[in-house]
mmCIF file of C-alpha atoms and ligand atoms in Angstrom:
data_model
loop_
_atom_site.group_PDB
_atom_site.id
_atom_site.type_symbol
_atom_site.label_atom_id
_atom_site.label_comp_id
_atom_site.label_asym_id
_atom_site.label_seq_id
_atom_site.Cartn_x
_atom_site.Cartn_y
_atom_site.Cartn_z
ATOM 1 C CA MET A 447 57.550 103.833 74.279
ATOM 2 C CA LYS A 448 60.779 103.112 72.509
ATOM 3 C CA LEU A 449 63.295 106.093 72.592
ATOM 4 C CA ARG A 450 65.905 107.127 70.144
ATOM 5 C CA LEU A 451 68.557 108.443 72.529
ATOM 6 C CA LEU A 452 71.849 110.423 71.617
ATOM 7 C CA PHE A 453 74.484 110.327 74.327
ATOM 8 C CA LEU A 454 77.134 113.149 74.231
ATOM 9 C CA SER A 455 80.080 111.804 76.032
ATOM 10 C CA THR A 456 82.764 113.652 77.974
ATOM 11 C CA PRO A 457 84.874 115.836 75.654
ATOM 12 C CA ILE A 458 88.110 115.557 77.702
ATOM 13 C CA GLY A 459 89.144 112.260 76.171
ATOM 14 C CA PRO A 460 87.967 109.354 73.930
ATOM 15 C CA LEU A 461 85.950 106.488 75.518
ATOM 16 C CA GLY A 462 88.434 103.915 76.470
ATOM 17 C CA SER A 463 91.333 106.138 77.111
ATOM 18 C CA GLY A 464 90.704 106.483 80.879
ATOM 19 C CA GLN A 465 90.867 110.290 80.651
ATOM 20 C CA GLY A 466 87.057 110.728 81.222
ATOM 21 C CA GLY A 467 87.049 108.882 84.621
ATOM 22 C CA GLY A 468 83.605 107.517 85.714
ATOM 23 C CA VAL A 469 81.774 108.791 82.742
ATOM 24 C CA GLU A 470 83.689 106.240 80.838
ATOM 25 C CA GLN A 471 81.981 103.588 82.658
ATOM 26 C CA VAL A 472 78.546 105.143 82.825
ATOM 27 C CA VAL A 473 78.108 106.003 79.119
ATOM 28 C CA PRO A 474 78.752 102.501 77.519
ATOM 29 C CA SER A 475 77.040 100.684 80.375
ATOM 30 C CA LEU A 476 73.856 102.817 80.015
ATOM 31 C CA ALA A 477 73.984 102.405 76.250
ATOM 32 C CA HIS A 478 74.156 98.569 76.615
ATOM 33 C CA ILE A 479 71.067 98.335 78.989
ATOM 34 C CA LEU A 480 69.055 100.694 77.383
ATOM 35 C CA GLN A 481 69.592 98.888 74.076
ATOM 36 C CA GLN A 482 68.544 95.710 75.839
ATOM 37 C CA ARG A 483 65.344 97.360 77.009
ATOM 38 C CA GLY A 484 64.500 98.103 73.467
ATOM 39 C CA HIS A 485 65.704 101.498 72.925
ATOM 40 C CA ALA A 486 68.009 102.962 70.016
ATOM 41 C CA VAL A 487 71.180 104.470 71.420
ATOM 42 C CA THR A 488 73.887 106.470 69.641
ATOM 43 C CA ILE A 489 77.058 107.950 71.347
ATOM 44 C CA ALA A 490 78.772 111.040 70.055
ATOM 45 C CA ALA A 491 82.351 111.088 71.410
ATOM 46 C CA PRO A 492 85.838 112.298 70.705
ATOM 47 C CA GLN A 493 87.656 110.705 67.713
ATOM 48 C CA GLY A 494 89.152 107.493 68.852
ATOM 49 C CA SER A 495 86.443 106.259 71.151
ATOM 50 C CA VAL A 496 85.751 102.580 71.329
ATOM 51 C CA VAL A 497 82.530 101.143 72.565
ATOM 52 C CA GLU A 498 81.621 97.615 71.694
ATOM 53 C CA GLY A 499 78.095 96.986 70.327
ATOM 54 C CA VAL A 500 76.991 100.579 70.282
ATOM 55 C CA ALA A 501 76.851 103.201 67.255
ATOM 56 C CA VAL A 502 79.446 105.713 67.912
ATOM 57 C CA VAL A 503 79.729 109.089 65.920
ATOM 58 C CA GLN A 504 83.271 109.881 66.264
ATOM 59 C CA VAL A 505 83.821 113.595 66.419
ATOM 60 C CA THR A 506 86.876 115.501 65.573
ATOM 61 C CA GLY A 507 88.274 118.617 67.172
ATOM 62 C CA ASP A 508 90.553 119.585 70.176
ATOM 63 C CA LEU A 509 89.790 118.035 73.582
ATOM 64 C CA GLN A 510 88.106 120.080 76.194
ATOM 65 C CA PRO A 511 90.467 121.012 79.183
ATOM 66 C CA THR A 512 89.250 119.220 82.302
ATOM 67 C CA ALA A 513 87.078 121.190 84.782
ATOM 68 C CA HIS A 514 88.117 119.338 87.840
ATOM 69 C CA HIS A 515 91.201 121.373 88.613
ATOM 70 C CA GLN A 516 89.577 124.779 87.932
ATOM 71 C CA CYS A 517 89.083 127.448 90.604
ATOM 72 C CA ARG A 518 85.738 128.742 91.646
ATOM 73 C CA ASP A 519 86.112 131.882 89.646
ATOM 74 C CA ALA A 520 87.453 130.257 86.529
ATOM 75 C CA GLY A 521 86.156 131.616 83.271
ATOM 76 C CA ILE A 522 84.884 129.394 80.323
ATOM 77 C CA ILE A 523 87.622 128.206 78.025
ATOM 78 C CA PHE A 524 87.364 126.466 74.617
ATOM 79 C CA PRO A 525 90.169 125.241 72.528
ATOM 80 C CA GLY A 526 90.262 126.598 69.015
ATOM 81 C CA ARG A 527 88.714 123.637 67.118
ATOM 82 C CA SER A 528 86.511 122.576 70.003
ATOM 83 C CA VAL A 529 85.322 118.819 69.839
ATOM 84 C CA LEU A 530 82.548 119.957 72.238
ATOM 85 C CA ALA A 531 81.412 122.458 69.792
ATOM 86 C CA ASN A 532 81.655 119.802 67.005
ATOM 87 C CA MET A 533 79.664 117.391 69.029
ATOM 88 C CA TRP A 534 76.773 119.925 69.476
ATOM 89 C CA ASP A 535 76.894 120.848 65.936
ATOM 90 C CA TYR A 536 76.197 117.004 65.141
ATOM 91 C CA ALA A 537 73.438 117.006 67.793
ATOM 92 C CA PHE A 538 71.835 120.030 66.421
ATOM 93 C CA GLN A 539 71.877 119.030 62.685
ATOM 94 C CA ALA A 540 70.659 115.476 63.747
ATOM 95 C CA ARG A 541 68.162 116.457 66.403
ATOM 96 C CA THR A 542 65.047 115.419 64.751
ATOM 97 C CA GLN A 543 66.402 111.811 64.527
ATOM 98 C CA TYR A 544 66.350 111.637 68.313
ATOM 99 C CA ASP A 545 63.660 111.778 71.094
ATOM 100 C CA VAL A 546 66.111 112.956 73.864
ATOM 101 C CA ILE A 547 69.675 114.231 73.765
ATOM 102 C CA VAL A 548 71.441 113.037 76.918
ATOM 103 C CA ASN A 549 74.355 115.192 77.932
ATOM 104 C CA PHE A 550 77.159 113.602 80.010
ATOM 105 C CA THR A 551 79.631 116.603 79.609
ATOM 106 C CA TYR A 552 80.368 118.823 82.563
ATOM 107 C CA ASP A 553 80.676 121.905 80.226
ATOM 108 C CA TRP A 554 79.128 125.354 80.032
ATOM 109 C CA LEU A 555 78.243 125.077 76.217
ATOM 110 C CA SER A 556 75.966 122.066 76.774
ATOM 111 C CA PHE A 557 73.805 123.983 79.313
ATOM 112 C CA TYR A 558 73.982 127.232 77.379
ATOM 113 C CA LEU A 559 72.666 125.617 74.108
ATOM 114 C CA THR A 560 69.751 123.800 75.715
ATOM 115 C CA PRO A 561 67.012 126.346 75.077
ATOM 116 C CA PHE A 562 68.057 126.844 71.552
ATOM 117 C CA LEU A 563 68.003 122.964 70.469
ATOM 118 C CA GLY A 564 64.261 122.471 70.135
ATOM 119 C CA GLN A 565 64.603 118.971 71.413
ATOM 120 C CA PRO A 566 64.499 117.553 74.937
ATOM 121 C CA VAL A 567 67.810 117.506 76.570
ATOM 122 C CA ALA A 568 68.575 115.492 79.612
ATOM 123 C CA HIS A 569 71.607 116.579 81.696
ATOM 124 C CA MET A 570 73.499 113.927 83.611
ATOM 125 C CA VAL A 571 75.858 116.077 86.041
ATOM 126 C CA SER A 572 78.800 113.880 86.653
ATOM 127 C CA MET A 573 80.744 115.830 89.412
ATOM 128 C CA GLY A 574 79.913 118.278 92.439
ATOM 129 C CA SER A 575 80.029 122.021 92.377
ATOM 130 C CA LEU A 576 83.427 123.178 90.885
ATOM 131 C CA THR A 577 83.020 126.746 89.476
ATOM 132 C CA ASP A 578 80.608 129.693 89.773
ATOM 133 C CA ALA A 579 80.223 129.762 86.087
ATOM 134 C CA MET A 580 79.221 125.929 85.905
ATOM 135 C CA ASP A 581 76.854 126.379 88.742
ATOM 136 C CA ALA A 582 74.904 129.392 87.028
ATOM 137 C CA ALA A 583 74.822 127.492 83.723
ATOM 138 C CA ILE A 584 73.519 124.334 85.288
ATOM 139 C CA GLY A 585 71.077 126.445 87.638
ATOM 140 C CA GLU A 586 69.581 128.065 84.663
ATOM 141 C CA VAL A 587 68.626 124.969 83.157
ATOM 142 C CA VAL A 588 67.266 123.573 86.375
ATOM 143 C CA ASN A 589 65.097 126.481 86.540
ATOM 144 C CA ARG A 590 63.961 126.629 83.017
ATOM 145 C CA PHE A 591 63.556 122.960 82.232
ATOM 146 C CA PRO A 592 62.484 121.263 85.721
ATOM 147 C CA GLY A 593 63.248 117.544 86.003
ATOM 148 C CA THR A 594 65.846 117.588 83.184
ATOM 149 C CA VAL A 595 69.004 117.694 85.533
ATOM 150 C CA ALA A 596 69.969 114.733 87.399
ATOM 151 C CA MET A 597 72.937 113.588 89.606
ATOM 152 C CA HIS A 598 74.338 110.582 91.235
ATOM 153 C CA THR A 599 74.029 111.092 94.750
ATOM 154 C CA GLN A 600 72.514 113.459 97.550
ATOM 155 C CA ALA A 601 75.915 114.387 98.595
ATOM 156 C CA GLN A 602 76.831 115.490 95.112
ATOM 157 C CA ALA A 603 73.613 117.450 94.728
ATOM 158 C CA HIS A 604 74.075 119.126 98.018
ATOM 159 C CA THR A 605 77.192 120.809 96.706
ATOM 160 C CA PHE A 606 74.701 122.871 94.334
ATOM 161 C CA ALA A 607 72.310 125.558 95.643
ATOM 162 C CA PHE A 608 69.694 123.965 93.356
ATOM 163 C CA GLY A 609 70.628 120.162 94.424
ATOM 164 C CA LYS A 610 67.039 119.700 95.815
ATOM 165 C CA HIS A 611 65.502 120.121 92.360
ATOM 166 C CA CYS A 612 67.680 117.427 90.744
ATOM 167 C CA ARG A 613 66.828 113.879 90.120
ATOM 168 C CA ILE A 614 69.109 111.471 91.962
ATOM 169 C CA LEU A 615 69.869 108.289 89.926
ATOM 170 C CA GLY A 616 72.683 106.413 91.738
ATOM 171 C CA CYS A 617 74.723 104.343 89.558
ATOM 172 C CA GLY A 618 75.321 100.617 88.585
ATOM 173 C CA LEU A 619 77.731 98.216 86.851
ATOM 174 C CA ASP A 620 77.538 95.132 84.570
ATOM 175 C CA LEU A 621 78.094 92.676 87.565
ATOM 176 C CA THR A 622 78.622 89.715 85.184
ATOM 177 C CA ARG A 623 82.003 91.397 84.460
ATOM 178 C CA TYR A 624 83.199 91.191 88.123
ATOM 179 C CA SER A 625 83.934 88.053 90.084
ATOM 180 C CA PHE A 626 83.682 87.281 93.746
ATOM 181 C CA CYS A 627 87.168 86.548 95.409
ATOM 182 C CA ASP A 628 87.043 85.021 98.764
ATOM 183 C CA THR A 629 90.841 84.553 99.214
ATOM 184 C CA PRO A 630 92.504 88.068 99.134
ATOM 185 C CA GLY A 631 96.427 88.594 99.272
ATOM 186 C CA PRO A 632 98.192 90.900 101.513
ATOM 187 C CA TRP A 633 97.327 93.923 99.552
ATOM 188 C CA LEU A 634 95.279 97.000 100.079
ATOM 189 C CA GLY A 635 93.926 98.598 96.796
ATOM 190 C CA TRP A 636 93.383 102.172 95.601
ATOM 191 C CA MET A 637 91.793 103.066 92.427
ATOM 192 C CA GLY A 638 91.321 106.412 90.408
ATOM 193 C CA ARG A 639 93.120 108.860 88.352
ATOM 194 C CA ILE A 640 96.439 109.674 89.860
ATOM 195 C CA SER A 641 95.470 113.361 90.628
ATOM 196 C CA PRO A 642 95.688 115.437 93.755
ATOM 197 C CA GLU A 643 91.884 115.677 94.283
ATOM 198 C CA LYS A 644 91.991 111.883 94.908
ATOM 199 C CA GLY A 645 94.255 112.108 97.739
ATOM 200 C CA LEU A 646 96.517 108.999 96.995
ATOM 201 C CA GLU A 647 99.170 110.296 99.470
ATOM 202 C CA ASP A 648 96.915 109.419 102.438
ATOM 203 C CA ALA A 649 96.312 105.830 101.266
ATOM 204 C CA VAL A 650 100.117 105.404 100.743
ATOM 205 C CA LEU A 651 101.003 106.539 104.307
ATOM 206 C CA ALA A 652 98.034 104.464 105.715
ATOM 207 C CA ALA A 653 99.538 101.290 103.807
ATOM 208 C CA ILE A 654 102.984 101.962 105.305
ATOM 209 C CA GLN A 655 101.653 102.525 108.827
ATOM 210 C CA SER A 656 99.535 99.302 108.617
ATOM 211 C CA HIS A 657 102.358 97.357 107.056
ATOM 212 C CA HIS A 658 100.434 96.242 103.928
ATOM 213 C CA PRO A 659 101.523 96.596 100.183
ATOM 214 C CA LEU A 660 99.271 98.905 98.197
ATOM 215 C CA ARG A 661 97.995 98.106 94.737
ATOM 216 C CA VAL A 662 97.233 101.273 92.838
ATOM 217 C CA LEU A 663 95.295 101.233 89.634
ATOM 218 C CA GLY A 664 94.348 104.187 87.387
ATOM 219 C CA LYS A 665 95.571 106.574 84.734
ATOM 220 C CA MET A 666 98.634 108.572 85.390
ATOM 221 C CA GLU A 667 97.080 112.037 84.865
ATOM 222 C CA ASP A 668 99.630 114.045 87.046
ATOM 223 C CA PRO A 669 103.092 112.641 87.179
ATOM 224 C CA THR A 670 104.421 115.668 89.162
ATOM 225 C CA TYR A 671 101.877 114.693 91.943
ATOM 226 C CA TRP A 672 103.066 111.080 91.601
ATOM 227 C CA GLU A 673 106.732 112.169 92.029
ATOM 228 C CA MET A 674 105.790 114.359 95.113
ATOM 229 C CA ILE A 675 104.316 111.405 96.784
ATOM 230 C CA HIS A 676 107.523 109.327 96.131
ATOM 231 C CA ARG A 677 109.776 112.187 97.487
ATOM 232 C CA ARG A 678 107.586 112.331 100.678
ATOM 233 C CA TYR A 679 107.480 108.630 101.188
ATOM 234 C CA PRO A 680 110.653 107.093 99.546
ATOM 235 C CA ASN A 681 110.341 103.315 98.479
ATOM 236 C CA PRO A 682 106.655 103.139 99.250
ATOM 237 C CA PRO A 683 105.076 99.654 99.158
ATOM 238 C CA ILE A 684 103.239 100.623 95.926
ATOM 239 C CA GLU A 685 102.545 98.101 93.158
ATOM 240 C CA TYR A 686 101.408 100.571 90.478
ATOM 241 C CA LEU A 687 99.395 98.687 87.854
ATOM 242 C CA GLY A 688 98.366 101.590 85.569
ATOM 243 C CA PHE A 689 94.874 102.039 83.803
ATOM 244 C CA GLN A 690 93.430 98.437 83.362
ATOM 245 C CA PRO A 691 90.320 97.244 81.442
ATOM 246 C CA THR A 692 87.667 95.939 83.554
ATOM 247 C CA ASP A 693 88.464 92.237 83.220
ATOM 248 C CA GLN A 694 92.048 93.025 84.578
ATOM 249 C CA LEU A 695 90.979 95.553 87.063
ATOM 250 C CA GLN A 696 88.460 93.309 88.760
ATOM 251 C CA ALA A 697 90.997 90.381 89.081
ATOM 252 C CA MET A 698 93.561 92.756 90.510
ATOM 253 C CA VAL A 699 91.274 94.612 92.989
ATOM 254 C CA GLY A 700 89.633 91.384 93.819
ATOM 255 C CA GLN A 701 92.667 90.038 95.520
ATOM 256 C CA CYS A 702 92.718 93.074 97.897
ATOM 257 C CA GLN A 703 91.870 92.948 101.566
ATOM 258 C CA ALA A 704 90.054 96.441 101.161
ATOM 259 C CA LEU A 705 89.761 99.414 98.863
ATOM 260 C CA LEU A 706 90.935 102.598 100.389
ATOM 261 C CA MET A 707 89.256 105.975 99.202
ATOM 262 C CA SER A 708 90.995 108.818 100.517
ATOM 263 C CA HIS A 709 89.587 111.632 98.250
ATOM 264 C CA ARG A 710 89.872 115.224 98.955
ATOM 265 C CA TRP A 711 86.980 116.477 96.817
ATOM 266 C CA VAL A 712 83.304 115.441 97.038
ATOM 267 C CA GLU A 713 83.145 112.169 94.805
ATOM 268 C CA ALA A 714 79.943 112.536 92.952
ATOM 269 C CA PHE A 715 79.558 108.732 93.252
ATOM 270 C CA GLY A 716 82.694 106.773 93.528
ATOM 271 C CA ILE A 717 82.170 103.971 90.923
ATOM 272 C CA VAL A 718 85.472 102.263 92.117
ATOM 273 C CA ALA A 719 83.578 101.547 95.454
ATOM 274 C CA ILE A 720 80.850 99.382 93.753
ATOM 275 C CA GLU A 721 83.620 97.882 91.510
ATOM 276 C CA ALA A 722 85.315 96.719 94.715
ATOM 277 C CA LEU A 723 82.061 95.540 96.459
ATOM 278 C CA ALA A 724 81.385 93.515 93.279
ATOM 279 C CA CYS A 725 84.433 91.527 93.789
ATOM 280 C CA GLY A 726 83.802 90.940 97.467
ATOM 281 C CA VAL A 727 86.139 93.687 98.588
ATOM 282 C CA PRO A 728 85.193 96.052 101.513
ATOM 283 C CA VAL A 729 85.613 99.777 101.220
ATOM 284 C CA ILE A 730 87.387 102.046 103.776
ATOM 285 C CA SER A 731 86.476 105.463 102.648
ATOM 286 C CA TYR A 732 86.644 108.999 104.047
ATOM 287 C CA ARG A 733 83.119 110.157 105.142
ATOM 288 C CA ARG A 734 82.919 112.493 102.080
ATOM 289 C CA GLY A 735 80.757 112.470 98.870
ATOM 290 C CA GLY A 736 79.199 109.536 97.153
ATOM 291 C CA PRO A 737 80.817 106.673 99.200
ATOM 292 C CA VAL A 738 78.948 107.877 102.223
ATOM 293 C CA GLU A 739 75.767 106.611 100.388
ATOM 294 C CA ILE A 740 77.370 103.360 99.338
ATOM 295 C CA VAL A 741 79.408 101.950 102.301
ATOM 296 C CA ALA A 742 77.248 100.150 104.862
ATOM 297 C CA HIS A 743 79.496 101.107 107.703
ATOM 298 C CA GLY A 744 80.624 98.165 109.726
ATOM 299 C CA LYS A 745 79.208 95.589 107.221
ATOM 300 C CA THR A 746 80.629 96.238 103.850
ATOM 301 C CA GLY A 747 83.180 98.732 104.899
ATOM 302 C CA TRP A 748 84.243 101.465 107.249
ATOM 303 C CA LEU A 749 83.619 105.304 106.839
ATOM 304 C CA VAL A 750 86.346 107.333 108.422
ATOM 305 C CA GLU A 751 86.859 110.979 109.483
ATOM 306 C CA PRO A 752 87.885 112.873 106.207
ATOM 307 C CA ASP A 753 91.531 113.427 106.010
ATOM 308 C CA SER A 754 92.455 111.229 108.901
ATOM 309 C CA VAL A 755 95.154 108.734 107.971
ATOM 310 C CA SER A 756 94.969 107.402 111.513
ATOM 311 C CA GLY A 757 91.435 106.737 111.010
ATOM 312 C CA LEU A 758 92.269 104.735 107.798
ATOM 313 C CA VAL A 759 94.744 102.851 109.838
ATOM 314 C CA ASP A 760 92.149 102.038 112.605
ATOM 315 C CA ALA A 761 89.838 100.852 110.088
ATOM 316 C CA ILE A 762 92.364 98.610 108.263
ATOM 317 C CA GLY A 763 92.913 96.986 111.606
ATOM 318 C CA ARG A 764 89.265 96.068 111.651
ATOM 319 C CA ILE A 765 88.946 94.667 108.144
ATOM 320 C CA SER A 766 88.371 91.192 109.754
ATOM 321 C CA LEU A 767 85.035 92.205 111.115
ATOM 322 C CA LEU A 768 83.851 92.777 107.446
ATOM 323 C CA ASP A 769 81.921 90.207 105.335
ATOM 324 C CA ARG A 770 83.199 89.839 101.751
ATOM 325 C CA ARG A 771 79.962 88.004 100.682
ATOM 326 C CA ALA A 772 77.893 90.767 102.240
ATOM 327 C CA CYS A 773 79.964 93.100 99.830
ATOM 328 C CA ARG A 774 79.005 91.152 96.666
ATOM 329 C CA GLN A 775 75.462 90.843 97.923
ATOM 330 C CA GLN A 776 75.139 94.657 98.283
ATOM 331 C CA ALA A 777 76.362 95.252 94.830
ATOM 332 C CA GLU A 778 73.809 92.846 93.448
ATOM 333 C CA GLU A 779 70.925 94.336 95.567
ATOM 334 C CA HIS A 780 71.738 97.984 94.833
ATOM 335 C CA TYR A 781 74.070 98.460 91.886
ATOM 336 C CA SER A 782 72.994 96.176 89.147
ATOM 337 C CA LEU A 783 72.766 97.408 85.623
ATOM 338 C CA ALA A 784 69.207 96.392 85.253
ATOM 339 C CA ALA A 785 68.200 98.636 88.302
ATOM 340 C CA MET A 786 70.178 101.646 86.987
ATOM 341 C CA GLY A 787 68.727 101.061 83.434
ATOM 342 C CA GLN A 788 65.178 101.201 84.823
ATOM 343 C CA ARG A 789 65.854 104.468 86.682
ATOM 344 C CA PHE A 790 67.390 106.211 83.682
ATOM 345 C CA GLU A 791 64.700 104.983 81.271
ATOM 346 C CA GLN A 792 62.064 106.310 83.598
ATOM 347 C CA TRP A 793 63.970 109.763 83.644
ATOM 348 C CA PHE A 794 64.268 109.826 80.051
ATOM 349 C CA LEU A 795 60.481 109.100 79.537
ATOM 350 C CA ASP A 796 59.558 111.776 82.035
ATOM 351 C CA VAL A 797 61.807 114.269 80.276
ATOM 352 C CA VAL A 798 60.072 113.425 76.927
ATOM 353 C CA ALA A 799 56.684 113.639 78.606
ATOM 354 C CA ALA A 800 57.420 117.089 80.077
ATOM 355 C CA LYS A 801 58.549 118.257 76.456
ATOM 356 C CA PRO A 802 57.216 121.743 76.062
ATOM 357 C CA ALA A 803 54.776 122.131 73.171
ATOM 358 C CA PRO A 804 56.570 123.100 70.020
HETATM 359 N N1 HBI B 1995 85.876 118.367 82.482
HETATM 360 N N2 HBI B 1995 85.424 120.075 81.075
HETATM 361 C C1 HBI B 1995 85.280 118.949 81.597
HETATM 362 N N3 HBI B 1995 84.160 118.109 81.010
HETATM 363 C C2 HBI B 1995 83.799 116.957 81.403
HETATM 364 O O1 HBI B 1995 82.910 116.251 80.956
HETATM 365 C C3 HBI B 1995 84.554 116.389 82.355
HETATM 366 C C4 HBI B 1995 85.589 117.121 82.989
HETATM 367 N N4 HBI B 1995 86.370 116.486 84.036
HETATM 368 C C5 HBI B 1995 86.135 115.247 84.437
HETATM 369 C C6 HBI B 1995 85.039 114.491 83.952
HETATM 370 N N5 HBI B 1995 84.354 115.014 82.856
HETATM 371 C C7 HBI B 1995 84.844 113.104 84.248
HETATM 372 O O2 HBI B 1995 86.038 112.422 84.524
HETATM 373 C C8 HBI B 1995 84.155 112.973 85.556
HETATM 374 O O3 HBI B 1995 82.899 113.656 85.388
HETATM 375 C C9 HBI B 1995 84.002 111.592 86.142
#
């Protein structure tokens, strides 16, 4: 069955801006692979989104505040002219043109509207549990529409009370865009939004203590946090390369001895880990969240006691025991776009098959 799919992208920033984190990788990659498998894909995303080779409905309105800094008891907030509400306006008025509406937003309205739409909605939850209000909204859909809520990893799902009822779909990359590098320079690498939950300060201290320069790639989301790190560690051995498109990113991280993942929160997946592996770069990560299900400890990386900088430093001392070719091979075996496309396609077909009678 060939499906007509509508993807609702994250409302916190246009595709291509870097503001939307991992979702900015997942939405275009899935669109491309599902088109290759014969399905029709349209993306609805904030005005200014850029996705080559896919129809994009550019939606106007004010961007949604990010959820990843909210406290557990945070209420639901909307800007006056909400781009998210406008995205759902489009989805509702065009709903009969699609077989499945796939929600990639981590926002209350998307779950609340589900029963009113009259078309199947598949929800790809992109982060772990953050607020009670979102847990309640997602949990309501899990109960009323079994099988329609999916997550990337078991670790992510386990942060929710209803996690065992969610489909686990992993993630994947277009590996043809990543080149294997067997001759790294002196650098360690760190990739992610520059934001407190990503724990950059630990990677900086580990780089200092292990006498390696540190290549930092990612959008400068929180300049105050960046300045705090520089006050705490004056003249750090950081080479900040900003937010880079994939072809530049993979060349820069490919020259690193290892990628450090020093996150404070439960990474839902940790796409940067498979980007590094795809370049032959081993991953040294806190034993927390999605990377625990990605890193083959002792083979393609090291898993370290969470929040232990000394653990990072010890692991950095054992990089030579890791095999860069095994890293690329793991990416090819487990994180190809084809494998991800097949898993998501099956999920969409199951959601359509389970569609309640009109
Ligand atoms: N916050 N409100 C909101 N909605 C999102 O879709 C969202 C977010 N914060 C982060 C985010 N999406 C993505 O960067 C992560 O899901 C990867």
